[in-house]
PDB file of C-alpha atoms in Angstrom:
ATOM      1  CA  MET W   1     106.401 182.328  32.492  1.00 67.00           C
ATOM      2  CA  ASN W   2     109.690 182.463  34.389  1.00 92.00           C
ATOM      3  CA  TRP W   3     108.687 183.751  37.814  1.00 95.00           C
ATOM      4  CA  PHE W   4     112.247 183.945  39.086  1.00 95.00           C
ATOM      5  CA  GLU W   5     113.256 186.249  36.226  1.00 95.00           C
ATOM      6  CA  ARG W   6     110.233 188.461  36.934  1.00 96.00           C
ATOM      7  CA  CYS W   7     111.702 189.011  40.403  1.00 97.00           C
ATOM      8  CA  VAL W   8     115.424 188.885  39.575  1.00 97.00           C
ATOM      9  CA  PRO W   9     116.185 190.674  36.289  1.00 93.00           C
ATOM     10  CA  ASP W  10     119.730 189.312  35.768  1.00 92.00           C
ATOM     11  CA  THR W  11     119.642 185.886  37.362  1.00 94.00           C
ATOM     12  CA  GLU W  12     123.177 184.877  36.382  1.00 94.00           C
ATOM     13  CA  THR W  13     124.754 187.988  37.906  1.00 95.00           C
ATOM     14  CA  PHE W  14     122.516 187.763  40.967  1.00 96.00           C
ATOM     15  CA  LEU W  15     123.438 184.156  41.701  1.00 95.00           C
ATOM     16  CA  ARG W  16     127.113 184.917  41.190  1.00 95.00           C
ATOM     17  CA  THR W  17     127.423 188.148  43.167  1.00 95.00           C
ATOM     18  CA  HIS W  18     124.573 188.405  45.701  1.00 96.00           C
ATOM     19  CA  TRP W  19     123.109 184.973  46.451  1.00 96.00           C
ATOM     20  CA  ARG W  20     123.950 184.134  50.077  1.00 95.00           C
ATOM     21  CA  THR W  21     126.480 186.963  50.041  1.00 96.00           C
ATOM     22  CA  ALA W  22     124.927 190.446  50.187  1.00 97.00           C
ATOM     23  CA  PRO W  23     121.532 192.180  50.258  1.00 98.00           C
ATOM     24  CA  VAL W  24     120.448 194.099  47.185  1.00 98.00           C
ATOM     25  CA  VAL W  25     117.453 196.034  45.855  1.00 98.00           C
ATOM     26  CA  LEU W  26     116.279 194.592  42.532  1.00 98.00           C
ATOM     27  CA  ARG W  27     114.304 196.511  39.918  1.00 97.00           C
ATOM     28  CA  PRO W  28     112.823 194.015  37.446  1.00 96.00           C
ATOM     29  CA  ALA W  29     111.106 195.209  34.295  1.00 95.00           C
ATOM     30  CA  GLU W  30     107.897 193.245  35.025  1.00 95.00           C
ATOM     31  CA  PRO W  31     107.595 192.771  38.774  1.00 97.00           C
ATOM     32  CA  PRO W  32     104.672 190.492  39.711  1.00 97.00           C
ATOM     33  CA  LEU W  33     102.557 193.257  41.238  1.00 97.00           C
ATOM     34  CA  GLU W  34      99.350 191.693  39.934  1.00 96.00           C
ATOM     35  CA  LEU W  35      99.645 188.753  42.308  1.00 95.00           C
ATOM     36  CA  LEU W  36      97.962 190.441  45.270  1.00 96.00           C
ATOM     37  CA  THR W  37      96.471 193.888  44.635  1.00 96.00           C
ATOM     38  CA  GLY W  38      94.476 196.032  47.044  1.00 95.00           C
ATOM     39  CA  ALA W  39      91.273 194.819  45.421  1.00 96.00           C
ATOM     40  CA  GLY W  40      92.563 191.278  45.697  1.00 97.00           C
ATOM     41  CA  LEU W  41      93.163 191.729  49.423  1.00 97.00           C
ATOM     42  CA  ASP W  42      89.626 193.052  49.887  1.00 97.00           C
ATOM     43  CA  ALA W  43      88.269 190.027  48.026  1.00 97.00           C
ATOM     44  CA  ILE W  44      90.220 187.689  50.307  1.00 98.00           C
ATOM     45  CA  LEU W  45      89.069 189.444  53.484  1.00 97.00           C
ATOM     46  CA  ASP W  46      85.423 189.600  52.388  1.00 97.00           C
ATOM     47  CA  GLY W  47      85.247 186.209  50.676  1.00 96.00           C
ATOM     48  CA  GLY W  48      84.337 184.404  53.868  1.00 95.00           C
ATOM     49  CA  LEU W  49      86.802 181.531  53.543  1.00 96.00           C
ATOM     50  CA  LEU W  50      89.980 183.012  55.070  1.00 97.00           C
ATOM     51  CA  ARG W  51      90.637 181.615  58.514  1.00 96.00           C
ATOM     52  CA  THR W  52      93.291 181.252  61.160  1.00 96.00           C
ATOM     53  CA  PRO W  53      96.090 180.316  61.323  1.00 96.00           C
ATOM     54  CA  TYR W  54      96.461 181.711  57.800  1.00 97.00           C
ATOM     55  CA  ALA W  55      95.749 185.231  59.112  1.00 98.00           C
ATOM     56  CA  GLY W  56      97.084 187.126  62.113  1.00 97.00           C
ATOM     57  CA  LEU W  57      97.059 190.692  63.436  1.00 97.00           C
ATOM     58  CA  TYR W  58      99.780 192.334  65.521  1.00 95.00           C
ATOM     59  CA  THR W  59     100.319 195.598  67.375  1.00 93.00           C
ATOM     60  CA  ALA W  60     103.317 196.901  69.300  1.00 86.00           C
ATOM     61  CA  ASP W  61     101.944 195.009  72.318  1.00 88.00           C
ATOM     62  CA  GLY W  62     101.948 191.656  70.550  1.00 92.00           C
ATOM     63  CA  GLN W  63      99.504 189.406  68.730  1.00 95.00           C
ATOM     64  CA  ILE W  64      95.818 190.333  68.774  1.00 97.00           C
ATOM     65  CA  PRO W  65      93.635 187.437  69.995  1.00 97.00           C
ATOM     66  CA  ASP W  66      91.928 185.653  67.107  1.00 96.00           C
ATOM     67  CA  GLU W  67      88.466 186.045  68.630  1.00 96.00           C
ATOM     68  CA  ARG W  68      88.658 189.822  68.142  1.00 97.00           C
ATOM     69  CA  PHE W  69      88.495 189.436  64.361  1.00 98.00           C
ATOM     70  CA  CYS W  70      87.057 185.927  64.007  1.00 97.00           C
ATOM     71  CA  PRO W  71      83.519 185.988  65.452  1.00 96.00           C
ATOM     72  CA  PRO W  72      81.822 182.563  65.605  1.00 95.00           C
ATOM     73  CA  ARG W  73      79.459 181.529  62.838  1.00 94.00           C
ATOM     74  CA  ARG W  74      76.430 179.292  62.884  1.00 93.00           C
ATOM     75  CA  VAL W  75      76.819 176.417  60.427  1.00 93.00           C
ATOM     76  CA  THR W  76      74.314 173.553  60.434  1.00 94.00           C
ATOM     77  CA  GLY W  77      73.159 174.630  63.841  1.00 92.00           C
ATOM     78  CA  ARG W  78      76.536 174.759  65.577  1.00 94.00           C
ATOM     79  CA  ALA W  79      79.107 177.438  66.316  1.00 93.00           C
ATOM     80  CA  VAL W  80      82.173 177.430  64.052  1.00 93.00           C
ATOM     81  CA  GLU W  81      85.195 179.547  64.983  1.00 95.00           C
ATOM     82  CA  GLY W  82      88.325 180.761  63.254  1.00 96.00           C
ATOM     83  CA  TYR W  83      86.913 182.452  60.130  1.00 97.00           C
ATOM     84  CA  VAL W  84      88.122 186.001  59.489  1.00 97.00           C
ATOM     85  CA  ASP W  85      85.680 188.920  59.450  1.00 97.00           C
ATOM     86  CA  GLY W  86      86.995 191.455  56.939  1.00 97.00           C
ATOM     87  CA  GLN W  87      85.431 194.506  58.545  1.00 97.00           C
ATOM     88  CA  ALA W  88      86.807 193.570  61.961  1.00 98.00           C
ATOM     89  CA  VAL W  89      90.279 193.350  60.412  1.00 98.00           C
ATOM     90  CA  ARG W  90      89.908 196.784  58.827  1.00 97.00           C
ATOM     91  CA  ASP W  91      88.686 198.274  62.099  1.00 97.00           C
ATOM     92  CA  LEU W  92      91.711 196.936  63.990  1.00 97.00           C
ATOM     93  CA  ILE W  93      94.083 198.199  61.304  1.00 96.00           C
ATOM     94  CA  ARG W  94      92.468 201.656  61.448  1.00 94.00           C
ATOM     95  CA  ASP W  95      91.858 202.005  65.194  1.00 95.00           C
ATOM     96  CA  GLU W  96      94.856 200.160  66.643  1.00 94.00           C
ATOM     97  CA  ARG W  97      97.277 200.488  63.732  1.00 94.00           C
ATOM     98  CA  ALA W  98      97.530 196.730  63.583  1.00 96.00           C
ATOM     99  CA  THR W  99      99.713 194.894  61.076  1.00 96.00           C
ATOM    100  CA  LEU W 100      98.023 192.163  59.052  1.00 97.00           C
ATOM    101  CA  GLN W 101     100.012 189.035  58.251  1.00 97.00           C
ATOM    102  CA  LEU W 102      98.740 186.426  55.799  1.00 98.00           C
ATOM    103  CA  ARG W 103     100.706 183.223  56.308  1.00 97.00           C
ATOM    104  CA  TYR W 104     101.689 180.529  53.817  1.00 97.00           C
ATOM    105  CA  VAL W 105      99.829 182.330  51.038  1.00 98.00           C
ATOM    106  CA  ASP W 106     101.292 179.831  48.569  1.00 97.00           C
ATOM    107  CA  GLN W 107      99.115 177.105  50.119  1.00 96.00           C
ATOM    108  CA  TRP W 108      95.743 178.747  49.376  1.00 97.00           C
ATOM    109  CA  HIS W 109      96.152 181.548  46.802  1.00 97.00           C
ATOM    110  CA  PRO W 110      96.624 180.116  43.274  1.00 97.00           C
ATOM    111  CA  PRO W 111      98.613 183.015  41.698  1.00 96.00           C
ATOM    112  CA  VAL W 112     101.044 183.143  44.628  1.00 98.00           C
ATOM    113  CA  ARG W 113     101.233 179.340  44.550  1.00 97.00           C
ATOM    114  CA  ALA W 114     102.337 179.549  40.913  1.00 97.00           C
ATOM    115  CA  LEU W 115     105.042 182.080  41.818  1.00 97.00           C
ATOM    116  CA  ALA W 116     106.365 179.958  44.679  1.00 97.00           C
ATOM    117  CA  ALA W 117     106.288 176.761  42.624  1.00 96.00           C
ATOM    118  CA  GLY W 118     108.092 178.407  39.708  1.00 96.00           C
ATOM    119  CA  ILE W 119     110.883 179.835  41.859  1.00 97.00           C
ATOM    120  CA  GLY W 120     111.153 176.586  43.788  1.00 95.00           C
ATOM    121  CA  GLU W 121     111.472 174.544  40.610  1.00 94.00           C
ATOM    122  CA  GLN W 122     114.206 176.795  39.226  1.00 93.00           C
ATOM    123  CA  LEU W 123     116.244 176.813  42.459  1.00 94.00           C
ATOM    124  CA  GLY W 124     115.457 173.253  43.573  1.00 93.00           C
ATOM    125  CA  ARG W 125     114.216 174.396  46.980  1.00 94.00           C
ATOM    126  CA  LEU W 126     111.051 174.702  49.001  1.00 96.00           C
ATOM    127  CA  VAL W 127     109.502 178.173  48.598  1.00 97.00           C
ATOM    128  CA  GLU W 128     106.807 179.731  50.801  1.00 97.00           C
ATOM    129  CA  ALA W 129     105.141 183.153  50.814  1.00 97.00           C
ATOM    130  CA  PHE W 130     103.851 185.601  53.473  1.00 97.00           C
ATOM    131  CA  TYR W 131     101.944 188.868  52.992  1.00 98.00           C
ATOM    132  CA  PHE W 132     102.225 191.937  55.237  1.00 97.00           C
ATOM    133  CA  PHE W 133     100.029 195.048  55.402  1.00 97.00           C
ATOM    134  CA  SER W 134     101.391 197.570  57.908  1.00 95.00           C
ATOM    135  CA  GLN W 135     100.901 201.170  58.968  1.00 93.00           C
ATOM    136  CA  PRO W 136     103.727 203.764  58.736  1.00 92.00           C
ATOM    137  CA  GLY W 137     106.157 203.963  61.622  1.00 83.00           C
ATOM    138  CA  ARG W 138     105.849 200.560  63.251  1.00 76.00           C
ATOM    139  CA  HIS W 139     108.635 198.012  62.979  1.00 76.00           C
ATOM    140  CA  GLY W 140     109.530 194.775  64.695  1.00 79.00           C
ATOM    141  CA  PRO W 141     112.768 193.733  66.379  1.00 89.00           C
ATOM    142  CA  VAL W 142     115.914 192.977  64.425  1.00 94.00           C
ATOM    143  CA  HIS W 143     115.823 189.238  63.670  1.00 95.00           C
ATOM    144  CA  ARG W 144     117.155 186.496  61.410  1.00 95.00           C
ATOM    145  CA  ASP W 145     115.011 184.281  59.159  1.00 94.00           C
ATOM    146  CA  ASP W 146     115.684 180.695  58.154  1.00 93.00           C
ATOM    147  CA  GLY W 147     115.480 181.350  54.444  1.00 95.00           C
ATOM    148  CA  ASP W 148     116.542 183.716  51.686  1.00 97.00           C
ATOM    149  CA  LEU W 149     113.973 186.498  51.290  1.00 98.00           C
ATOM    150  CA  LEU W 150     112.608 188.240  48.222  1.00 98.00           C
ATOM    151  CA  ALA W 151     110.426 191.052  49.601  1.00 98.00           C
ATOM    152  CA  ILE W 152     108.188 192.237  46.744  1.00 98.00           C
ATOM    153  CA  GLN W 153     106.867 195.732  47.490  1.00 98.00           C
ATOM    154  CA  LEU W 154     103.262 195.837  46.260  1.00 98.00           C
ATOM    155  CA  GLY W 155     102.123 199.177  47.653  1.00 97.00           C
ATOM    156  CA  GLY W 156     103.365 202.035  49.816  1.00 97.00           C
ATOM    157  CA  ALA W 157     107.010 202.127  50.824  1.00 97.00           C
ATOM    158  CA  LYS W 158     109.093 200.347  53.430  1.00 97.00           C
ATOM    159  CA  ARG W 159     112.445 201.201  54.922  1.00 97.00           C
ATOM    160  CA  TRP W 160     114.714 198.234  55.574  1.00 97.00           C
ATOM    161  CA  HIS W 161     117.842 197.882  57.654  1.00 97.00           C
ATOM    162  CA  VAL W 162     119.864 194.781  56.804  1.00 98.00           C
ATOM    163  CA  TYR W 163     122.786 193.718  58.973  1.00 97.00           C
ATOM    164  CA  ALA W 164     125.515 191.110  58.779  1.00 94.00           C
ATOM    165  CA  GLY W 165     124.981 187.399  58.412  1.00 95.00           C
ATOM    166  CA  PRO W 166     125.515 184.781  61.155  1.00 93.00           C
ATOM    167  CA  ALA W 167     128.966 184.453  62.687  1.00 89.00           C
ATOM    168  CA  ASP W 168     128.906 180.631  62.538  1.00 90.00           C
ATOM    169  CA  ALA W 169     126.709 177.705  61.523  1.00 90.00           C
ATOM    170  CA  ASN W 170     125.028 177.384  64.943  1.00 89.00           C
ATOM    171  CA  TRP W 171     122.803 180.454  64.533  1.00 91.00           C
ATOM    172  CA  GLU W 172     119.058 180.417  65.231  1.00 89.00           C
ATOM    173  CA  PRO W 173     116.266 182.220  63.327  1.00 90.00           C
ATOM    174  CA  VAL W 174     115.342 184.462  66.248  1.00 89.00           C
ATOM    175  CA  ARG W 175     115.746 188.026  67.491  1.00 90.00           C
ATOM    176  CA  ALA W 176     119.269 189.423  66.996  1.00 90.00           C
ATOM    177  CA  ASP W 177     120.220 191.867  69.752  1.00 89.00           C
ATOM    178  CA  GLU W 178     123.772 192.191  68.394  1.00 90.00           C
ATOM    179  CA  PRO W 179     123.283 191.975  64.618  1.00 93.00           C
ATOM    180  CA  GLY W 180     126.708 193.172  63.556  1.00 92.00           C
ATOM    181  CA  PRO W 181     127.482 195.940  61.051  1.00 96.00           C
ATOM    182  CA  LEU W 182     124.715 197.584  59.041  1.00 97.00           C
ATOM    183  CA  LEU W 183     125.039 196.563  55.390  1.00 97.00           C
ATOM    184  CA  LEU W 184     122.033 198.248  53.810  1.00 97.00           C
ATOM    185  CA  ASP W 185     119.702 201.118  54.746  1.00 97.00           C
ATOM    186  CA  THR W 186     117.167 201.622  51.971  1.00 98.00           C
ATOM    187  CA  VAL W 187     113.554 202.466  51.163  1.00 98.00           C
ATOM    188  CA  VAL W 188     111.836 199.964  48.881  1.00 98.00           C
ATOM    189  CA  HIS W 189     109.069 201.294  46.607  1.00 98.00           C
ATOM    190  CA  PRO W 190     106.318 199.512  44.637  1.00 97.00           C
ATOM    191  CA  GLY W 191     107.790 197.333  41.927  1.00 97.00           C
ATOM    192  CA  GLU W 192     111.133 196.996  43.700  1.00 98.00           C
ATOM    193  CA  ILE W 193     112.247 193.783  45.362  1.00 98.00           C
ATOM    194  CA  LEU W 194     114.643 193.486  48.271  1.00 98.00           C
ATOM    195  CA  TYR W 195     116.805 190.395  48.535  1.00 98.00           C
ATOM    196  CA  VAL W 196     117.975 189.460  52.039  1.00 98.00           C
ATOM    197  CA  PRO W 197     120.344 186.459  52.248  1.00 98.00           C
ATOM    198  CA  ARG W 198     119.451 183.634  54.607  1.00 96.00           C
ATOM    199  CA  GLY W 199     120.272 184.473  58.199  1.00 95.00           C
ATOM    200  CA  PHE W 200     121.158 188.132  57.607  1.00 97.00           C
ATOM    201  CA  ALA W 201     119.601 190.184  60.426  1.00 97.00           C
ATOM    202  CA  HIS W 202     117.034 192.769  59.393  1.00 97.00           C
ATOM    203  CA  THR W 203     114.101 194.947  60.384  1.00 96.00           C
ATOM    204  CA  ALA W 204     111.659 197.082  58.407  1.00 96.00           C
ATOM    205  CA  ALA W 205     109.060 199.808  58.877  1.00 95.00           C
ATOM    206  CA  ALA W 206     106.521 201.407  56.570  1.00 95.00           C
ATOM    207  CA  VAL W 207     107.318 205.032  55.730  1.00 95.00           C
ATOM    208  CA  GLY W 208     105.380 207.913  54.204  1.00 92.00           C
ATOM    209  CA  ASP W 209     101.666 208.592  54.478  1.00 91.00           C
ATOM    210  CA  ALA W 210     100.281 205.326  53.076  1.00 93.00           C
ATOM    211  CA  PRO W 211     100.277 201.781  54.461  1.00 95.00           C
ATOM    212  CA  SER W 212     102.850 199.339  53.133  1.00 97.00           C
ATOM    213  CA  ALA W 213     101.932 196.075  51.444  1.00 97.00           C
ATOM    214  CA  HIS W 214     104.571 193.530  50.539  1.00 98.00           C
ATOM    215  CA  LEU W 215     104.839 189.838  49.771  1.00 98.00           C
ATOM    216  CA  THR W 216     107.820 188.027  51.248  1.00 98.00           C
ATOM    217  CA  VAL W 217     108.920 185.014  49.228  1.00 98.00           C
ATOM    218  CA  VAL W 218     110.938 182.713  51.490  1.00 97.00           C
ATOM    219  CA  ILE W 219     113.406 180.347  49.838  1.00 97.00           C
ATOM    220  CA  ARG W 220     114.067 177.643  52.410  1.00 96.00           C
ATOM    221  CA  GLU W 221     117.345 175.763  52.779  1.00 93.00           C
ATOM    222  CA  ALA W 222     118.036 172.380  54.302  1.00 92.00           C
ATOM    223  CA  GLY W 223     119.806 172.037  57.647  1.00 91.00           C
ATOM    224  CA  THR W 224     121.495 169.036  59.176  1.00 90.00           C
ATOM    225  CA  ASP W 225     118.205 167.767  60.645  1.00 90.00           C
ATOM    226  CA  HIS W 226     116.719 167.683  57.156  1.00 90.00           C
ATOM    227  CA  LEU W 227     119.766 165.772  55.920  1.00 91.00           C
ATOM    228  CA  ARG W 228     119.369 163.215  58.722  1.00 90.00           C
ATOM    229  CA  ASN W 229     115.681 162.752  57.959  1.00 89.00           C
ATOM    230  CA  ALA W 230     116.360 162.383  54.245  1.00 89.00           C
ATOM    231  CA  LEU W 231     119.033 159.775  54.918  1.00 88.00           C
ATOM    232  CA  LEU W 232     116.805 157.807  57.294  1.00 86.00           C
ATOM    233  CA  SER W 233     113.984 157.902  54.750  1.00 84.00           C
ATOM    234  CA  ARG W 234     116.333 156.662  52.051  1.00 81.00           C
ATOM    235  CA  ILE W 235     117.734 153.716  53.977  1.00 82.00           C
ATOM    236  CA  SER W 236     114.736 152.620  56.046  1.00 78.00           C
ATOM    237  CA  GLY W 237     112.651 151.099  53.309  1.00 77.00           C
ATOM    238  CA  GLY W 238     113.006 147.930  51.268  1.00 80.00           C
ATOM    239  CA  ILE W 239     113.732 145.389  54.000  1.00 84.00           C
ATOM    240  CA  THR W 240     111.522 143.234  56.222  1.00 84.00           C
ATOM    241  CA  LEU W 241     112.950 141.767  59.426  1.00 85.00           C
ATOM    242  CA  PRO W 242     111.385 139.587  62.131  1.00 87.00           C
ATOM    243  CA  GLY W 243     110.155 141.625  65.061  1.00 87.00           C
ATOM    244  CA  ARG W 244     111.485 139.306  67.806  1.00 90.00           C
ATOM    245  CA  PRO W 245     114.133 136.806  66.665  1.00 90.00           C
ATOM    246  CA  LEU W 246     113.841 133.550  68.631  1.00 92.00           C
ATOM    247  CA  ASP W 247     117.494 132.971  69.559  1.00 92.00           C
ATOM    248  CA  ASP W 248     120.981 134.491  69.417  1.00 95.00           C
ATOM    249  CA  ASP W 249     121.730 133.182  65.944  1.00 94.00           C
ATOM    250  CA  ALA W 250     118.495 134.598  64.572  1.00 94.00           C
ATOM    251  CA  LEU W 251     119.198 137.974  66.224  1.00 95.00           C
ATOM    252  CA  LEU W 252     122.726 138.046  64.773  1.00 95.00           C
ATOM    253  CA  GLY W 253     121.293 137.081  61.387  1.00 93.00           C
ATOM    254  CA  ALA W 254     118.807 139.950  61.521  1.00 92.00           C
ATOM    255  CA  ALA W 255     121.603 142.361  62.442  1.00 93.00           C
ATOM    256  CA  ALA W 256     123.704 141.103  59.534  1.00 94.00           C
ATOM    257  CA  SER W 257     120.782 141.495  57.132  1.00 91.00           C
ATOM    258  CA  LEU W 258     120.147 145.034  58.348  1.00 89.00           C
ATOM    259  CA  LEU W 259     123.805 146.028  57.998  1.00 91.00           C
ATOM    260  CA  GLY W 260     123.971 144.530  54.538  1.00 91.00           C
ATOM    261  CA  HIS W 261     120.856 146.446  53.521  1.00 89.00           C
ATOM    262  CA  LEU W 262     122.290 149.697  54.848  1.00 89.00           C
ATOM    263  CA  ARG W 263     125.601 149.184  53.024  1.00 90.00           C
ATOM    264  CA  GLU W 264     123.737 148.478  49.812  1.00 87.00           C
ATOM    265  CA  GLN W 265     121.522 151.544  50.180  1.00 85.00           C
ATOM    266  CA  LEU W 266     124.433 153.820  51.048  1.00 88.00           C
ATOM    267  CA  ALA W 267     126.703 152.604  48.245  1.00 87.00           C
ATOM    268  CA  ASP W 268     125.154 154.928  45.668  1.00 83.00           C
ATOM    269  CA  VAL W 269     124.350 157.913  47.903  1.00 87.00           C
ATOM    270  CA  THR W 270     126.273 161.079  47.090  1.00 89.00           C
ATOM    271  CA  PRO W 271     126.267 164.320  49.107  1.00 92.00           C
ATOM    272  CA  GLU W 272     124.597 166.064  46.169  1.00 92.00           C
ATOM    273  CA  ALA W 273     121.790 163.491  46.039  1.00 90.00           C
ATOM    274  CA  LEU W 274     121.200 163.700  49.780  1.00 90.00           C
ATOM    275  CA  VAL W 275     121.001 167.513  49.711  1.00 93.00           C
ATOM    276  CA  ALA W 276     118.610 167.394  46.727  1.00 92.00           C
ATOM    277  CA  GLN W 277     116.374 164.964  48.606  1.00 90.00           C
ATOM    278  CA  ALA W 278     116.386 167.083  51.766  1.00 92.00           C
ATOM    279  CA  ARG W 279     115.692 170.512  50.249  1.00 92.00           C
ATOM    280  CA  PRO W 280     112.024 170.040  49.234  1.00 88.00           C
ATOM    281  CA  HIS W 281     111.223 169.087  52.847  1.00 86.00           C
ATOM    282  CA  ALA W 282     112.999 171.967  54.603  1.00 88.00           C
ATOM    283  CA  PHE W 283     109.846 173.323  56.234  1.00 82.00           C
ATOM    284  CA  SER W 284     110.065 175.860  59.028  1.00 69.00           C
ATOM    285  CA  SER W 285     107.442 176.347  61.740  1.00 52.00           C
ATOM    286  CA  ARG W 286     108.636 179.860  62.583  1.00 55.00           C
ATOM    287  CA  PRO W 287     106.733 182.939  61.329  1.00 48.00           C
ATOM    288  CA  THR W 288     108.615 185.125  58.880  1.00 44.00           C
ATOM    289  CA  ALA W 289     108.591 188.922  58.811  1.00 42.00           C
TER     290      ALA W 289
END
């Protein structure tokens, strides 16, 4: 199964005309709506194994403390914290109109893991996934994410505003108070997928009478820090040197050996190889909306 083609119906045209260039709503013939259904969400919430930090709840006032939906359990005679209580989550969604975020779903949900792995293999990049269940009307601040987004609408509808991309390469994946011109104002319905290029500012809000459920697939990209780490990893191995050379000649000899090793390791390194080595490790610690 080609997961990327199930999200992007004409991959060649998409990569040529929209990738890293412009947002677009995609309408694939077989969108992967079966990955996380309403019944599937109930099974996750009631299964007893979901825990923080893989789950979080938010209102307009900020993040809801974990202890409000993760009561302690007794396991082998001791209190264990951090496990999600499904009914407590539903109560907070109903009574406080909280938004549920499931983080890094690719790490613990096998069908979503298969989707992320398939897209990652085709694009040669690290891919992660986040799930959002939100009530109509509430939206977060305009912000930029450190990754290309494929927002798969699973249920309900969501209105998105997508603004311009970063002005230069020194941008940060944070709130964007001056996002630039509005490029796209659209409502995404079940089975449709919104593509937002990396760094393009955006915000979204559920619309209509029903809650919105969507899965955001995040396609990470390497930055210069990832390139540095990949280069250091490539050149640091394969040589053993004395820890404390005994005299000047020995110290100079160790320096010469190290420089020779580095020259040898760098002789065959190409920019393409370094980027390919860095991309699978381009993790981000920032939450993604």
